[in-house]
Amino acid sequence: GKNVIIKGLIASQLTYIVSVLPCPSKQQMEKIKEIIMNFFWDGKRSKIAFNNLINSYDEGGINLLDIEAHVKALKVSWINRLSILMNNSNQWLQLAKICLGTEPYALFAGNLNLKDLHKQGTIKSTIWLEILNYWFEYCYSKPQNVSEILAQPLWYNSNITMDNKPVFIRSAFQENIKCINDIIDGNGNILNYMEFRRKYNIDCHMILYFGLVAAIPQEWKMQLRDNYQRNITPSQSPYILVNKKKQNY
């Protein structure tokens, strides 16, 4: 009964506030947990730790409201909302570019660790920095096989860096060049500059393209050359998965 009250009252009170304002501080989050535990145990000493109570029944918990996960889910849901708005309105897309300081779709589909996210320096909004912080905390990964290497995003990827910064070439992104698979030939080799120009007819400086190719980890290149087959299918592109990941957060 109390679990239902906690989820129905406390969660609903927090939903709007947390959705539109910066997240509560660590001290405030601990205070909220303390309020929940005091209510749940009638002000008496807790018999079971909060971190155990939030587990599922199968894991020995009671599915008590995990306030931190709830806050993160509310924040991350804004990426899906903004994606829908940008698809329906160019004005929203332009506003997002101003807030994020870059192409929103390229950033959302990136693979940044938190250190590189905070080095970007283009995101002026505290709320959007929090949203992206939680998003990449959930999304960042390193590829485990050739299929996942092919699906790795070229842009805003902490595994592909130039001068210790993730790469982003706007002209290439605008030509729908997004993943490793887009610059690989039929034998698993990365396209040379002339092949790249012929395939995409894009105005990209040679030195910039060479920098991108050099930034791709040598280990990945070796795996692609050694294991690439024409029937290998890249893992689903992050530009497709972006909505699915948010729905499962």
CSV table of C-alpha atoms in Angstrom, one decimal:
chain,number,residue,atom,x,y,z
A,1,GLY,CA,0.0,0.0,0.0
A,2,LYS,CA,2.7,2.5,0.9
A,3,ASN,CA,4.7,1.7,-2.2
A,4,VAL,CA,1.7,2.7,-4.3
A,5,ILE,CA,1.3,5.9,-2.4
A,6,ILE,CA,5.0,6.7,-2.8
A,7,LYS,CA,4.8,6.1,-6.6
A,8,GLY,CA,1.5,8.0,-6.9
A,9,LEU,CA,2.2,11.1,-4.8
A,10,ILE,CA,5.9,11.6,-4.6
A,11,ALA,CA,6.7,10.6,-8.2
A,12,SER,CA,3.9,12.8,-9.5
A,13,GLN,CA,5.0,15.8,-7.5
A,14,LEU,CA,8.5,15.5,-8.9
A,15,THR,CA,7.7,14.7,-12.5
A,16,TYR,CA,6.9,18.3,-13.7
A,17,ILE,CA,9.6,20.0,-11.6
A,18,VAL,CA,12.4,17.7,-12.6
A,19,SER,CA,11.3,17.7,-16.3
A,20,VAL,CA,11.7,21.4,-16.7
A,21,LEU,CA,14.2,22.5,-14.1
A,22,PRO,CA,17.8,21.4,-13.3
A,23,CYS,CA,18.1,18.2,-11.3
A,24,PRO,CA,18.1,18.2,-7.5
A,25,SER,CA,21.5,18.3,-5.9
A,26,LYS,CA,23.0,15.1,-4.4
A,27,GLN,CA,22.1,16.4,-1.0
A,28,GLN,CA,18.5,17.1,-2.1
A,29,MET,CA,18.3,13.6,-3.6
A,30,GLU,CA,19.4,12.0,-0.3
A,31,LYS,CA,16.8,14.1,1.5
A,32,ILE,CA,14.1,12.8,-0.8
A,33,LYS,CA,15.2,9.2,-0.1
A,34,GLU,CA,15.2,9.9,3.6
A,35,ILE,CA,11.6,11.2,3.4
A,36,ILE,CA,10.5,8.1,1.4
A,37,MET,CA,12.2,5.8,3.9
A,38,ASN,CA,10.7,7.6,6.9
A,39,PHE,CA,7.2,7.3,5.4
A,40,PHE,CA,7.8,3.6,4.5
A,41,TRP,CA,9.0,2.6,7.9
A,42,ASP,CA,6.7,5.0,9.9
A,43,GLY,CA,9.7,7.0,11.1
A,44,LYS,CA,11.4,4.0,12.6
A,45,ARG,CA,14.8,2.7,11.8
A,46,SER,CA,15.0,1.1,8.4
A,47,LYS,CA,15.2,-2.7,8.4
A,48,ILE,CA,16.1,-3.0,4.7
A,49,ALA,CA,18.4,-0.7,2.8
A,50,PHE,CA,16.9,1.6,0.2
A,51,ASN,CA,19.1,0.1,-2.5
A,52,ASN,CA,17.6,-3.3,-1.8
A,53,LEU,CA,14.0,-2.2,-1.7
A,54,ILE,CA,14.2,-0.7,-5.2
A,55,ASN,CA,15.0,-4.1,-6.6
A,56,SER,CA,12.4,-6.3,-8.3
A,57,TYR,CA,10.6,-9.0,-6.4
A,58,ASP,CA,12.7,-11.6,-8.1
A,59,GLU,CA,15.8,-9.8,-6.7
A,60,GLY,CA,14.5,-9.5,-3.2
A,61,GLY,CA,13.1,-6.0,-3.4
A,62,ILE,CA,9.6,-4.6,-3.7
A,63,ASN,CA,10.0,-2.3,-6.7
A,64,LEU,CA,10.1,0.8,-4.5
A,65,LEU,CA,10.5,4.0,-6.4
A,66,ASP,CA,14.1,4.4,-7.5
A,67,ILE,CA,14.2,8.2,-7.4
A,68,GLU,CA,17.5,8.6,-9.2
A,69,ALA,CA,16.5,6.3,-12.1
A,70,HIS,CA,13.1,8.2,-12.2
A,71,VAL,CA,14.9,11.5,-12.5
A,72,LYS,CA,17.2,10.2,-15.2
A,73,ALA,CA,14.4,8.7,-17.2
A,74,LEU,CA,12.5,12.0,-17.1
A,75,LYS,CA,15.5,13.9,-18.4
A,76,VAL,CA,16.4,11.5,-21.2
A,77,SER,CA,12.7,11.5,-22.4
A,78,TRP,CA,13.4,15.0,-23.7
A,79,ILE,CA,15.6,13.7,-26.4
A,80,ASN,CA,12.7,11.8,-27.9
A,81,ARG,CA,10.4,14.8,-27.5
A,82,LEU,CA,12.8,17.1,-29.2
A,83,SER,CA,13.4,14.6,-32.0
A,84,ILE,CA,9.7,14.5,-32.7
A,85,LEU,CA,9.5,18.3,-32.6
A,86,MET,CA,12.5,18.7,-34.9
A,87,ASN,CA,11.0,16.2,-37.4
A,88,ASN,CA,7.8,18.2,-37.5
A,89,SER,CA,9.2,21.8,-37.4
A,90,ASN,CA,12.3,23.4,-38.8
A,91,GLN,CA,12.0,26.1,-36.2
A,92,TRP,CA,12.5,23.5,-33.4
A,93,LEU,CA,15.5,22.2,-35.3
A,94,GLN,CA,17.1,25.6,-35.5
A,95,LEU,CA,16.4,26.2,-31.8
A,96,ALA,CA,18.0,22.9,-30.9
A,97,LYS,CA,21.1,23.8,-33.0
A,98,ILE,CA,21.4,27.0,-31.0
A,99,CYS,CA,20.9,25.3,-27.6
A,100,LEU,CA,23.4,22.5,-28.4
A,101,GLY,CA,25.8,24.4,-30.6
A,102,THR,CA,25.8,21.6,-33.2
A,103,GLU,CA,23.7,19.3,-35.3
A,104,PRO,CA,21.3,17.7,-32.8
A,105,TYR,CA,20.9,14.4,-34.6
A,106,ALA,CA,24.6,13.9,-34.9
A,107,LEU,CA,25.1,14.6,-31.2
A,108,PHE,CA,22.2,12.4,-30.0
A,109,ALA,CA,23.5,9.5,-32.1
A,110,GLY,CA,27.0,9.9,-31.0
A,111,ASN,CA,29.0,7.7,-28.6
A,112,LEU,CA,30.5,10.0,-26.1
A,113,ASN,CA,32.0,9.3,-22.7
A,114,LEU,CA,31.2,11.8,-20.0
A,115,LYS,CA,34.6,13.3,-20.1
A,116,ASP,CA,34.4,14.2,-23.8
A,117,LEU,CA,30.8,15.4,-23.4
A,118,HIS,CA,31.9,18.0,-20.9
A,119,LYS,CA,34.9,19.0,-23.1
A,120,GLN,CA,32.5,20.0,-26.0
A,121,GLY,CA,32.0,23.5,-24.6
A,122,THR,CA,29.2,24.3,-27.0
A,123,ILE,CA,26.3,23.3,-24.8
A,124,LYS,CA,25.3,26.4,-22.8
A,125,SER,CA,22.1,25.1,-21.3
A,126,THR,CA,22.5,23.5,-17.9
A,127,ILE,CA,19.4,21.4,-18.4
A,128,TRP,CA,20.5,20.0,-21.8
A,129,LEU,CA,23.9,19.2,-20.4
A,130,GLU,CA,22.2,17.2,-17.7
A,131,ILE,CA,20.0,15.4,-20.2
A,132,LEU,CA,23.0,14.5,-22.4
A,133,ASN,CA,25.0,13.5,-19.4
A,134,TYR,CA,22.4,10.9,-18.5
A,135,TRP,CA,21.9,9.9,-22.1
A,136,PHE,CA,25.6,9.1,-22.7
A,137,GLU,CA,25.9,7.5,-19.3
A,138,TYR,CA,23.4,5.0,-20.7
A,139,CYS,CA,24.6,4.8,-24.3
A,140,TYR,CA,28.4,4.9,-24.4
A,141,SER,CA,30.0,1.7,-25.3
A,142,LYS,CA,32.9,0.1,-27.2
A,143,PRO,CA,32.3,-2.3,-30.1
A,144,GLN,CA,32.8,-6.0,-29.4
A,145,ASN,CA,32.8,-7.3,-33.0
A,146,VAL,CA,33.0,-6.4,-36.7
A,147,SER,CA,29.3,-5.8,-37.0
A,148,GLU,CA,29.4,-3.3,-34.1
A,149,ILE,CA,32.5,-1.6,-35.5
A,150,LEU,CA,30.6,-1.0,-38.8
A,151,ALA,CA,27.7,0.6,-36.9
A,152,GLN,CA,29.9,2.9,-34.9
A,153,PRO,CA,29.0,6.6,-35.5
A,154,LEU,CA,31.8,8.6,-37.1
A,155,TRP,CA,30.7,11.8,-35.3
A,156,TYR,CA,30.9,12.7,-31.6
A,157,ASN,CA,32.4,9.3,-30.8
A,158,SER,CA,35.0,9.1,-28.0
A,159,ASN,CA,36.6,6.2,-29.7
A,160,ILE,CA,37.3,8.3,-32.8
A,161,THR,CA,39.3,11.5,-31.9
A,162,MET,CA,41.5,14.1,-33.4
A,163,ASP,CA,43.6,16.2,-31.1
A,164,ASN,CA,41.9,14.4,-28.2
A,165,LYS,CA,38.5,15.6,-29.3
A,166,PRO,CA,35.7,13.6,-31.0
A,167,VAL,CA,35.4,14.3,-34.7
A,168,PHE,CA,32.5,16.1,-36.5
A,169,ILE,CA,32.6,17.1,-40.2
A,170,ARG,CA,29.4,18.9,-40.8
A,171,SER,CA,29.5,18.7,-44.6
A,172,ALA,CA,29.9,14.9,-44.5
A,173,PHE,CA,27.1,14.6,-41.9
A,174,GLN,CA,24.8,16.6,-44.2
A,175,GLU,CA,25.5,14.2,-47.0
A,176,ASN,CA,24.2,11.3,-44.8
A,177,ILE,CA,27.7,10.0,-44.0
A,178,LYS,CA,27.2,8.8,-40.4
A,179,CYS,CA,28.8,5.4,-39.6
A,180,ILE,CA,32.0,3.5,-40.2
A,181,ASN,CA,30.1,1.4,-42.7
A,182,ASP,CA,29.5,4.5,-44.9
A,183,ILE,CA,33.3,4.8,-45.7
A,184,ILE,CA,34.1,1.1,-46.1
A,185,ASP,CA,34.6,-0.6,-49.5
A,186,GLY,CA,33.6,-4.1,-50.4
A,187,ASN,CA,36.8,-5.7,-49.0
A,188,GLY,CA,36.6,-4.1,-45.6
A,189,ASN,CA,39.1,-1.3,-46.4
A,190,ILE,CA,38.4,2.4,-45.7
A,191,LEU,CA,37.9,4.4,-48.8
A,192,ASN,CA,40.8,6.5,-49.9
A,193,TYR,CA,40.2,10.2,-50.5
A,194,MET,CA,39.5,9.9,-54.3
A,195,GLU,CA,37.1,7.0,-53.7
A,196,PHE,CA,35.4,9.0,-51.0
A,197,ARG,CA,35.0,12.0,-53.3
A,198,ARG,CA,33.7,9.9,-56.2
A,199,LYS,CA,31.2,8.1,-54.0
A,200,TYR,CA,29.7,11.1,-52.3
A,201,ASN,CA,30.7,14.0,-54.5
A,202,ILE,CA,31.3,16.0,-51.4
A,203,ASP,CA,33.5,19.1,-50.8
A,204,CYS,CA,35.6,17.8,-47.9
A,205,HIS,CA,39.2,18.9,-47.6
A,206,MET,CA,41.8,16.1,-48.1
A,207,ILE,CA,43.6,16.8,-44.9
A,208,LEU,CA,40.3,16.7,-42.9
A,209,TYR,CA,39.4,13.3,-44.4
A,210,PHE,CA,42.9,11.9,-43.8
A,211,GLY,CA,42.5,13.1,-40.2
A,212,LEU,CA,39.2,11.2,-39.9
A,213,VAL,CA,40.7,8.0,-41.3
A,214,ALA,CA,43.7,8.3,-39.0
A,215,ALA,CA,41.4,8.8,-36.0
A,216,ILE,CA,39.7,5.5,-36.5
A,217,PRO,CA,41.4,3.0,-34.2
A,218,GLN,CA,44.0,0.8,-35.9
A,219,GLU,CA,42.6,-2.2,-34.1
A,220,TRP,CA,39.2,-1.6,-35.8
A,221,LYS,CA,40.8,-1.4,-39.3
A,222,MET,CA,42.7,-4.6,-38.7
A,223,GLN,CA,39.5,-6.4,-37.6
A,224,LEU,CA,37.6,-5.1,-40.7
A,225,ARG,CA,40.3,-6.2,-43.1
A,226,ASP,CA,40.7,-9.6,-41.5
A,227,ASN,CA,37.1,-10.5,-40.8
A,228,TYR,CA,35.0,-8.4,-43.3
A,229,GLN,CA,32.6,-10.4,-45.5
A,230,ARG,CA,30.0,-9.0,-47.8
A,231,ASN,CA,27.3,-10.7,-45.9
A,232,ILE,CA,28.1,-9.0,-42.6
A,233,THR,CA,25.4,-6.7,-41.6
A,234,PRO,CA,26.2,-3.7,-39.4
A,235,SER,CA,24.6,-3.6,-36.0
A,236,GLN,CA,21.6,-1.3,-36.2
A,237,SER,CA,22.6,2.3,-36.7
A,238,PRO,CA,22.5,4.6,-33.7
A,239,TYR,CA,20.5,6.9,-35.9
A,240,ILE,CA,17.7,4.3,-35.9
A,241,LEU,CA,18.2,3.1,-32.3
A,242,VAL,CA,18.1,6.5,-30.8
A,243,ASN,CA,14.3,6.3,-30.2
A,244,LYS,CA,14.4,2.7,-29.1
A,245,LYS,CA,17.0,3.3,-26.5
A,246,LYS,CA,15.0,6.1,-24.9
A,247,GLN,CA,11.9,4.0,-24.8
A,248,ASN,CA,13.7,1.3,-22.9
A,249,TYR,CA,15.6,3.6,-20.5
